[in-house]
Coordinates of N, CA, C and O in Angstrom, one line a residue:
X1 N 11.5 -63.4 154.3 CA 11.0 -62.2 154.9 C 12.2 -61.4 155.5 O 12.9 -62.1 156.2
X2 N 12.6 -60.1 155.3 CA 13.4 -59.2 155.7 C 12.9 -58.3 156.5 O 12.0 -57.4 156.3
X3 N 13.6 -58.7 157.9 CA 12.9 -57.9 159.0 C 14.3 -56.6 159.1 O 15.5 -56.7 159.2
X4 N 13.7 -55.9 159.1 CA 14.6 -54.5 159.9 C 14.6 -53.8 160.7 O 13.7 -53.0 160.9
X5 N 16.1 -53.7 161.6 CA 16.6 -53.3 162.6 C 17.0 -52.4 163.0 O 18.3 -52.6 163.1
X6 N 16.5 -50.9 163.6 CA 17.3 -49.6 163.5 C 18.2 -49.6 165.0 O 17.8 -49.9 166.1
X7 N 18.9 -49.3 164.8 CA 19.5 -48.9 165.9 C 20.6 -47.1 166.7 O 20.9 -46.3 165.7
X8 N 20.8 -46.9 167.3 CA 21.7 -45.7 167.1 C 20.9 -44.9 167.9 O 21.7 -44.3 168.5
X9 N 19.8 -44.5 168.2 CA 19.3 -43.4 168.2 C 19.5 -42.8 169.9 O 19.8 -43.4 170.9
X10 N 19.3 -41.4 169.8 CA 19.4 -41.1 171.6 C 19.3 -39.6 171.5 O 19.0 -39.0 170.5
X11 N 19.6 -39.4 172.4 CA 19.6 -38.0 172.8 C 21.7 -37.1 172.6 O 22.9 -37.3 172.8
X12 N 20.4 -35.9 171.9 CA 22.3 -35.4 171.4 C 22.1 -33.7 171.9 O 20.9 -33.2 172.1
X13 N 23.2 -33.0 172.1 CA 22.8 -31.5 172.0 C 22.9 -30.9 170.4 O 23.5 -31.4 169.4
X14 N 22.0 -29.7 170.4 CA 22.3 -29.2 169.4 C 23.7 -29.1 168.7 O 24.7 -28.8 169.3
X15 N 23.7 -29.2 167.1 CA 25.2 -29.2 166.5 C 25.9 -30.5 166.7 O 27.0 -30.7 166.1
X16 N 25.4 -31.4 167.6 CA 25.7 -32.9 167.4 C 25.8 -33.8 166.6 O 25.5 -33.4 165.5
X17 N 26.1 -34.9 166.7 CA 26.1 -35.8 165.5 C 25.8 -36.8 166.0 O 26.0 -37.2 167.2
X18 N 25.1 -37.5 164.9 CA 24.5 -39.4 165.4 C 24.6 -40.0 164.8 O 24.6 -39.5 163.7
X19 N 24.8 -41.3 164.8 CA 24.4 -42.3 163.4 C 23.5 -43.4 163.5 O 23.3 -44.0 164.6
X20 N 23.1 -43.5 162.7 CA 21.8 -44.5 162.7 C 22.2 -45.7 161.9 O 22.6 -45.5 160.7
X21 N 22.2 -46.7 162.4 CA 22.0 -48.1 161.8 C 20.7 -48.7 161.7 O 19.8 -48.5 162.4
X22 N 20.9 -50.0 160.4 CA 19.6 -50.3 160.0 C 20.4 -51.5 159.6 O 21.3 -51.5 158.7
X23 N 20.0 -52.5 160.2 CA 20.4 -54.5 159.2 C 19.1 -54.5 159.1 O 18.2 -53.8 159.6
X24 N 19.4 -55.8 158.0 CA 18.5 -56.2 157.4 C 18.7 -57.8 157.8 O 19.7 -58.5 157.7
X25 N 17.7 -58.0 158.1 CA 18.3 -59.4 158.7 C 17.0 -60.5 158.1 O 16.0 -60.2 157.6
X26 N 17.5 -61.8 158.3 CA 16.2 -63.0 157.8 C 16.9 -63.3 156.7 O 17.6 -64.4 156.9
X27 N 17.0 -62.9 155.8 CA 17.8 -63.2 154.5 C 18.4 -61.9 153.8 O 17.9 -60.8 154.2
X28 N 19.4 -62.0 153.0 CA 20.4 -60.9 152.2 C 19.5 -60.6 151.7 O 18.7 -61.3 151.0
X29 N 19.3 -59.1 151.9 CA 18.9 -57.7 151.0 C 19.3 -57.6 149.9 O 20.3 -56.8 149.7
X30 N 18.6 -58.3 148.8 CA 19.1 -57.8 147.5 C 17.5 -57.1 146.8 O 16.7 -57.7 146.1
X31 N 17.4 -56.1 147.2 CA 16.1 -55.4 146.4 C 16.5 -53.7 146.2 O 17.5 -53.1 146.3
X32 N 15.6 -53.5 145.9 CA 15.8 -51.8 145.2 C 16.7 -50.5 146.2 O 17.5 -49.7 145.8
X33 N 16.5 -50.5 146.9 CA 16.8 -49.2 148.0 C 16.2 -49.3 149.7 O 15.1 -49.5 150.2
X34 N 17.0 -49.1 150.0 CA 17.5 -48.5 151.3 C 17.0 -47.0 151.8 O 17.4 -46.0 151.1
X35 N 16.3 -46.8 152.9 CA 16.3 -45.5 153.1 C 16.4 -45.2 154.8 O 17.0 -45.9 155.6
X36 N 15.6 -43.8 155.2 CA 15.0 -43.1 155.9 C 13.8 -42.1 155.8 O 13.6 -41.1 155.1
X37 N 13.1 -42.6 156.7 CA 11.9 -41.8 157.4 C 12.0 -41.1 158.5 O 13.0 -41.4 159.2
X38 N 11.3 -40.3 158.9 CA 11.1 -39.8 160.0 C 9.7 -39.0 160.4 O 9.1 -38.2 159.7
X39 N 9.3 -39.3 161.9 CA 7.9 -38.8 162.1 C 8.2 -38.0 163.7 O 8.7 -38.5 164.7
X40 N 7.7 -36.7 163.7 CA 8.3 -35.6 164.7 C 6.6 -35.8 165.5 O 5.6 -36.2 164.9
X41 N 6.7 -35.4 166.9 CA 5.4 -35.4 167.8 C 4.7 -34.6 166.8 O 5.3 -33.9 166.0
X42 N 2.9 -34.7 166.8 CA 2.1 -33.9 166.2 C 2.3 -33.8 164.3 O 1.4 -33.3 163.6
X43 N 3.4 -34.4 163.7 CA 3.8 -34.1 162.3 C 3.6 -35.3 161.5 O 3.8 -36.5 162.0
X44 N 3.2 -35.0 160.3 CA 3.2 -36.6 159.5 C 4.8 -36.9 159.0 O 5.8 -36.2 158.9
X45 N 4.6 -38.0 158.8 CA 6.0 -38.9 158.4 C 6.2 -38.2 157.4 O 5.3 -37.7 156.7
X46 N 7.9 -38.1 157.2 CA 8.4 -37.5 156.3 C 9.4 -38.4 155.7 O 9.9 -39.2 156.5
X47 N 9.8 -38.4 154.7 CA 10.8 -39.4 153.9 C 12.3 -37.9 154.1 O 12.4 -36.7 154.0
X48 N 12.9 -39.0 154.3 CA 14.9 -37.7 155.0 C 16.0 -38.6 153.4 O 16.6 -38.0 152.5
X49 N 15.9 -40.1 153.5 CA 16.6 -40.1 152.2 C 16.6 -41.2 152.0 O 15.9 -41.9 152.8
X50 N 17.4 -42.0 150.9 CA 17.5 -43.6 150.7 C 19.2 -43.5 149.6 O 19.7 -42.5 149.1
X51 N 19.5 -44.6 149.6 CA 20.4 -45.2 148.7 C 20.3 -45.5 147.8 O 19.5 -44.6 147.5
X52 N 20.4 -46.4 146.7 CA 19.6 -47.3 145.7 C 20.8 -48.8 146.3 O 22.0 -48.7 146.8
X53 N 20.3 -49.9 146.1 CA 21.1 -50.5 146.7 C 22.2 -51.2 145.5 O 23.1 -51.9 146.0
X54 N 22.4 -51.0 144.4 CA 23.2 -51.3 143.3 C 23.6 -49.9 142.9 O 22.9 -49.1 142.4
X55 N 24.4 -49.8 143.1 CA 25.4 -48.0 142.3 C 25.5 -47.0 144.4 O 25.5 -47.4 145.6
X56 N 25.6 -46.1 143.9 CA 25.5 -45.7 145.2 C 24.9 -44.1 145.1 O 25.4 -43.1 145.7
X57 N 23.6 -44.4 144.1 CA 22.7 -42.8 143.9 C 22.1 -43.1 145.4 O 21.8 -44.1 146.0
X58 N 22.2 -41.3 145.9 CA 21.0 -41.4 147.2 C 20.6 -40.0 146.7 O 21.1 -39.1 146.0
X59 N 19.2 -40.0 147.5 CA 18.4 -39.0 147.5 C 18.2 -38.3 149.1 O 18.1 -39.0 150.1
X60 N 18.1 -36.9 149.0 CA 17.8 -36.9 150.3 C 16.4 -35.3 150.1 O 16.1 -34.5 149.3
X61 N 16.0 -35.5 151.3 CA 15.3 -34.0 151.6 C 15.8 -33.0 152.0 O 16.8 -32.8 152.7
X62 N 14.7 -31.8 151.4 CA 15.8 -30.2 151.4 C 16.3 -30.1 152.5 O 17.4 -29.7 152.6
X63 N 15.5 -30.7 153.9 CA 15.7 -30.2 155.0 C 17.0 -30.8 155.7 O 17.8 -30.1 156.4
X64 N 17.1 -32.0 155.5 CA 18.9 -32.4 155.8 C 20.2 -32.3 154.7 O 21.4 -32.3 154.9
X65 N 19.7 -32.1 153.6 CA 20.8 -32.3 153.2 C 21.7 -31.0 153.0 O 21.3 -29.9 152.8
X66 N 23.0 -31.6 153.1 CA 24.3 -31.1 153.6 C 24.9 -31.3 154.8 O 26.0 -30.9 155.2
X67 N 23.5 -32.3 155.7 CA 23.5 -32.4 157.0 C 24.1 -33.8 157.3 O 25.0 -34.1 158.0
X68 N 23.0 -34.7 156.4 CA 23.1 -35.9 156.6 C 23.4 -36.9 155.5 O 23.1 -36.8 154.4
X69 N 23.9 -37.8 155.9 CA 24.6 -38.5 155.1 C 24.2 -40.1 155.0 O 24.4 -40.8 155.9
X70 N 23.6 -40.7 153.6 CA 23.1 -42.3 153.8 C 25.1 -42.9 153.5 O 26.2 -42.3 153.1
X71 N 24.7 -44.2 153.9 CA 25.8 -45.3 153.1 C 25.4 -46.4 153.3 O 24.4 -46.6 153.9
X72 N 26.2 -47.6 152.8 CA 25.5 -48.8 153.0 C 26.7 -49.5 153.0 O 27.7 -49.3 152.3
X73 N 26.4 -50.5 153.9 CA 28.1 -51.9 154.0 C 26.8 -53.0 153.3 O 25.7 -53.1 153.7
X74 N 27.5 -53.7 152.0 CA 26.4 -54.5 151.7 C 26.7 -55.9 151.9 O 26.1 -56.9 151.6
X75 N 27.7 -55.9 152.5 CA 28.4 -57.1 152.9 C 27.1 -57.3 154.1 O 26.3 -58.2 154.2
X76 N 27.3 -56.3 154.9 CA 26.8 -56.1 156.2 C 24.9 -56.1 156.3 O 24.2 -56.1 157.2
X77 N 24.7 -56.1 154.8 CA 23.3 -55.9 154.5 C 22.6 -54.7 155.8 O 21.5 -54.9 156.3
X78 N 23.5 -53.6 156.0 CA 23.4 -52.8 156.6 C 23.1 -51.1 156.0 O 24.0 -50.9 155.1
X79 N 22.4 -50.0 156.1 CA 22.2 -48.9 155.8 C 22.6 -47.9 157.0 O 22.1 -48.1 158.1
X80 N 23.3 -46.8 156.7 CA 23.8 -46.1 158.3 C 23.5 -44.8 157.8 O 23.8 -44.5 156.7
X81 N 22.9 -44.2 158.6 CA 22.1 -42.6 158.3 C 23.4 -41.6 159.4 O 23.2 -41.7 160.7
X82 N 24.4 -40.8 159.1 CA 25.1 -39.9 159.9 C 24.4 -38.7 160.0 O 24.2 -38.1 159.0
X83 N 24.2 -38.4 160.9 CA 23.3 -36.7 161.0 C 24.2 -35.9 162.0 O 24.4 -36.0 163.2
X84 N 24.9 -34.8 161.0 CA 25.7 -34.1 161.7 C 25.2 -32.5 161.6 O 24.6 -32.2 160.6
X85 N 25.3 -31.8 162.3 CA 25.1 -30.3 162.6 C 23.3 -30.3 163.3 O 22.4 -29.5 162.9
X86 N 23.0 -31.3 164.2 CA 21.6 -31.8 164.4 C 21.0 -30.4 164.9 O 21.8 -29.5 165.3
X87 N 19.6 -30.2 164.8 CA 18.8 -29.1 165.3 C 17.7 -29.6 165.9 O 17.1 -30.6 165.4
X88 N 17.2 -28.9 167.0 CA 16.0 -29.4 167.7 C 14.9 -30.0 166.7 O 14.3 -31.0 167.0
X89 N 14.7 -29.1 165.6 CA 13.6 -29.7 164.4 C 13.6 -31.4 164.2 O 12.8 -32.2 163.9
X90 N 15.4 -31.4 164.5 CA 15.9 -33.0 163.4 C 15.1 -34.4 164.4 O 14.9 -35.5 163.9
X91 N 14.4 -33.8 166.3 CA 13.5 -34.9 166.9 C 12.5 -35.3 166.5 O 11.4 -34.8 166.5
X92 N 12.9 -36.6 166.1 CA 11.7 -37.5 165.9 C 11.9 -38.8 166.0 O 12.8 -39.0 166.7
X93 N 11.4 -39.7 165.6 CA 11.4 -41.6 165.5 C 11.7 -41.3 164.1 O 11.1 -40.6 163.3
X94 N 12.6 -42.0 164.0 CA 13.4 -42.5 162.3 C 12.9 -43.8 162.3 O 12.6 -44.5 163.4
X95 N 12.8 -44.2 161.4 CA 12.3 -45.5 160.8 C 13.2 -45.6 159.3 O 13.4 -44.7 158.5
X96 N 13.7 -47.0 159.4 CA 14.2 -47.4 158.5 C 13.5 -48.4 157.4 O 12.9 -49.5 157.6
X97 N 13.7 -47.9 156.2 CA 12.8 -48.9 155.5 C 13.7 -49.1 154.2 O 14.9 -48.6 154.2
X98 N 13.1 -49.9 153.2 CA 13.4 -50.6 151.4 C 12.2 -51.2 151.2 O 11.2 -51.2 152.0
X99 N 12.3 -51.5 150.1 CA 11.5 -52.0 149.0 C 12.4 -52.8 147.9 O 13.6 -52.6 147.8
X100 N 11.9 -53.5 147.3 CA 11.9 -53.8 146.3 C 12.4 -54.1 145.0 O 13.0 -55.1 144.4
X101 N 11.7 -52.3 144.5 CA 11.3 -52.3 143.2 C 11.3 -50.6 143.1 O 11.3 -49.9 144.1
X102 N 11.2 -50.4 141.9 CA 11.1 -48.6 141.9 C 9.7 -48.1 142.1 O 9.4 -46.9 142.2
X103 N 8.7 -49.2 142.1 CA 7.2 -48.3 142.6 C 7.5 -47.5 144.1 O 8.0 -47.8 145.2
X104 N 6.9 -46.2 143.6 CA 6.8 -45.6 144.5 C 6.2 -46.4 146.3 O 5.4 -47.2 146.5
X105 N 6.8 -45.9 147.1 CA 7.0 -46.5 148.3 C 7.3 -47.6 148.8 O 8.2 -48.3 148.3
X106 N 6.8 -48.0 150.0 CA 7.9 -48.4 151.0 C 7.3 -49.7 151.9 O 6.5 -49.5 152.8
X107 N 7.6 -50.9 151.6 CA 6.1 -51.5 151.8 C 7.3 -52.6 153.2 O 6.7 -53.5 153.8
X108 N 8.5 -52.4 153.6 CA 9.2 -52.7 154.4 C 9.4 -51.5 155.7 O 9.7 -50.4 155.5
X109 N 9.3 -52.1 156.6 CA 9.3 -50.6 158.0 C 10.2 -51.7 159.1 O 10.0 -52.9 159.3
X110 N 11.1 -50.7 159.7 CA 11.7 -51.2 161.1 C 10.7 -50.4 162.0 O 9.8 -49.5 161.9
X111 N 11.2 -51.0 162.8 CA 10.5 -50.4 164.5 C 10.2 -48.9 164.8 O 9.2 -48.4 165.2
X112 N 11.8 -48.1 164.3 CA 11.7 -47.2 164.5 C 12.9 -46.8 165.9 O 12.9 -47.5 166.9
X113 N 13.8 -45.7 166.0 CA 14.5 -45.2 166.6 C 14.3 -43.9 167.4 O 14.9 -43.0 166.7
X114 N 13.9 -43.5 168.2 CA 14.1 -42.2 168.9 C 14.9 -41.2 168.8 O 15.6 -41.1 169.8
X115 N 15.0 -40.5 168.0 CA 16.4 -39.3 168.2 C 15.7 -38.1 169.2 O 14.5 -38.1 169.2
X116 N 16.3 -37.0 170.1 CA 16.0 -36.4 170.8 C 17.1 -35.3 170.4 O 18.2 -35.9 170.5
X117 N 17.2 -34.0 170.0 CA 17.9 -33.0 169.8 C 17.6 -31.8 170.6 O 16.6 -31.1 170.3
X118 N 18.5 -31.6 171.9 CA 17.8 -30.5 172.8 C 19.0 -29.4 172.4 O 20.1 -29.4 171.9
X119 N 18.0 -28.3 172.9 CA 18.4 -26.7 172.5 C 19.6 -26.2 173.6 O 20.1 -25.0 173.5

């Protein structure tokens, strides 16, 4: 069982930058991809981006990218989310997740991280 661990999250001013860590811990991550989620007060979860964990295709959403950045140390069975040029919109709890397999979604979740972006 692969339990996951986010860490990084806090409070930034606007135009800041953060980074978000995620291990994968229990046993070595060898499954499909690596990502991020995020869920803002009042808003449903939104998918922000993932890796694939063999090559290094990522995907991300309209709304960060250019912004933010996945990578992965696979040594470290680790995924690191950098979010630079932050905007009050970017507050919410990130949650780090993987899977598997290429079926759509995400059947692994971490705890979840706090980001706070004030104006």
């Amino acid at each position: 069982q692969v339990q996951l661990v986010e860490s990084g999250g806090g409070l930034v001013q606007a135009g800041g930058s953060l980074r978000l860590s995620c291990a994968a811990s229990g046993r070595t991550f060898s499954g499909y991809a690596m990502g991020w989620f995020r869920q803002a007060p009042g808003k449903e979860r939104e998918f922000v981006g993932n890796i694939r964990w063999s090559g290094d295709t990522t995907s991300y959403a309209d709304s960060v990218k250019g912004r933010f950045t996945i990578s992965k140390d696979i040594a470290k069975n680790t995924v690191y989310l950098q979010m630079n040029s932050l905007k009050p919109d970017d507050t919410a709890v990130y949650y780090c997740v993987a899977k598997m397999s290429p079926i759509p979604g995400y059947n692994m979740w971490g705890q979840g991280t706090q980001v706070t972006v004030s104006s």
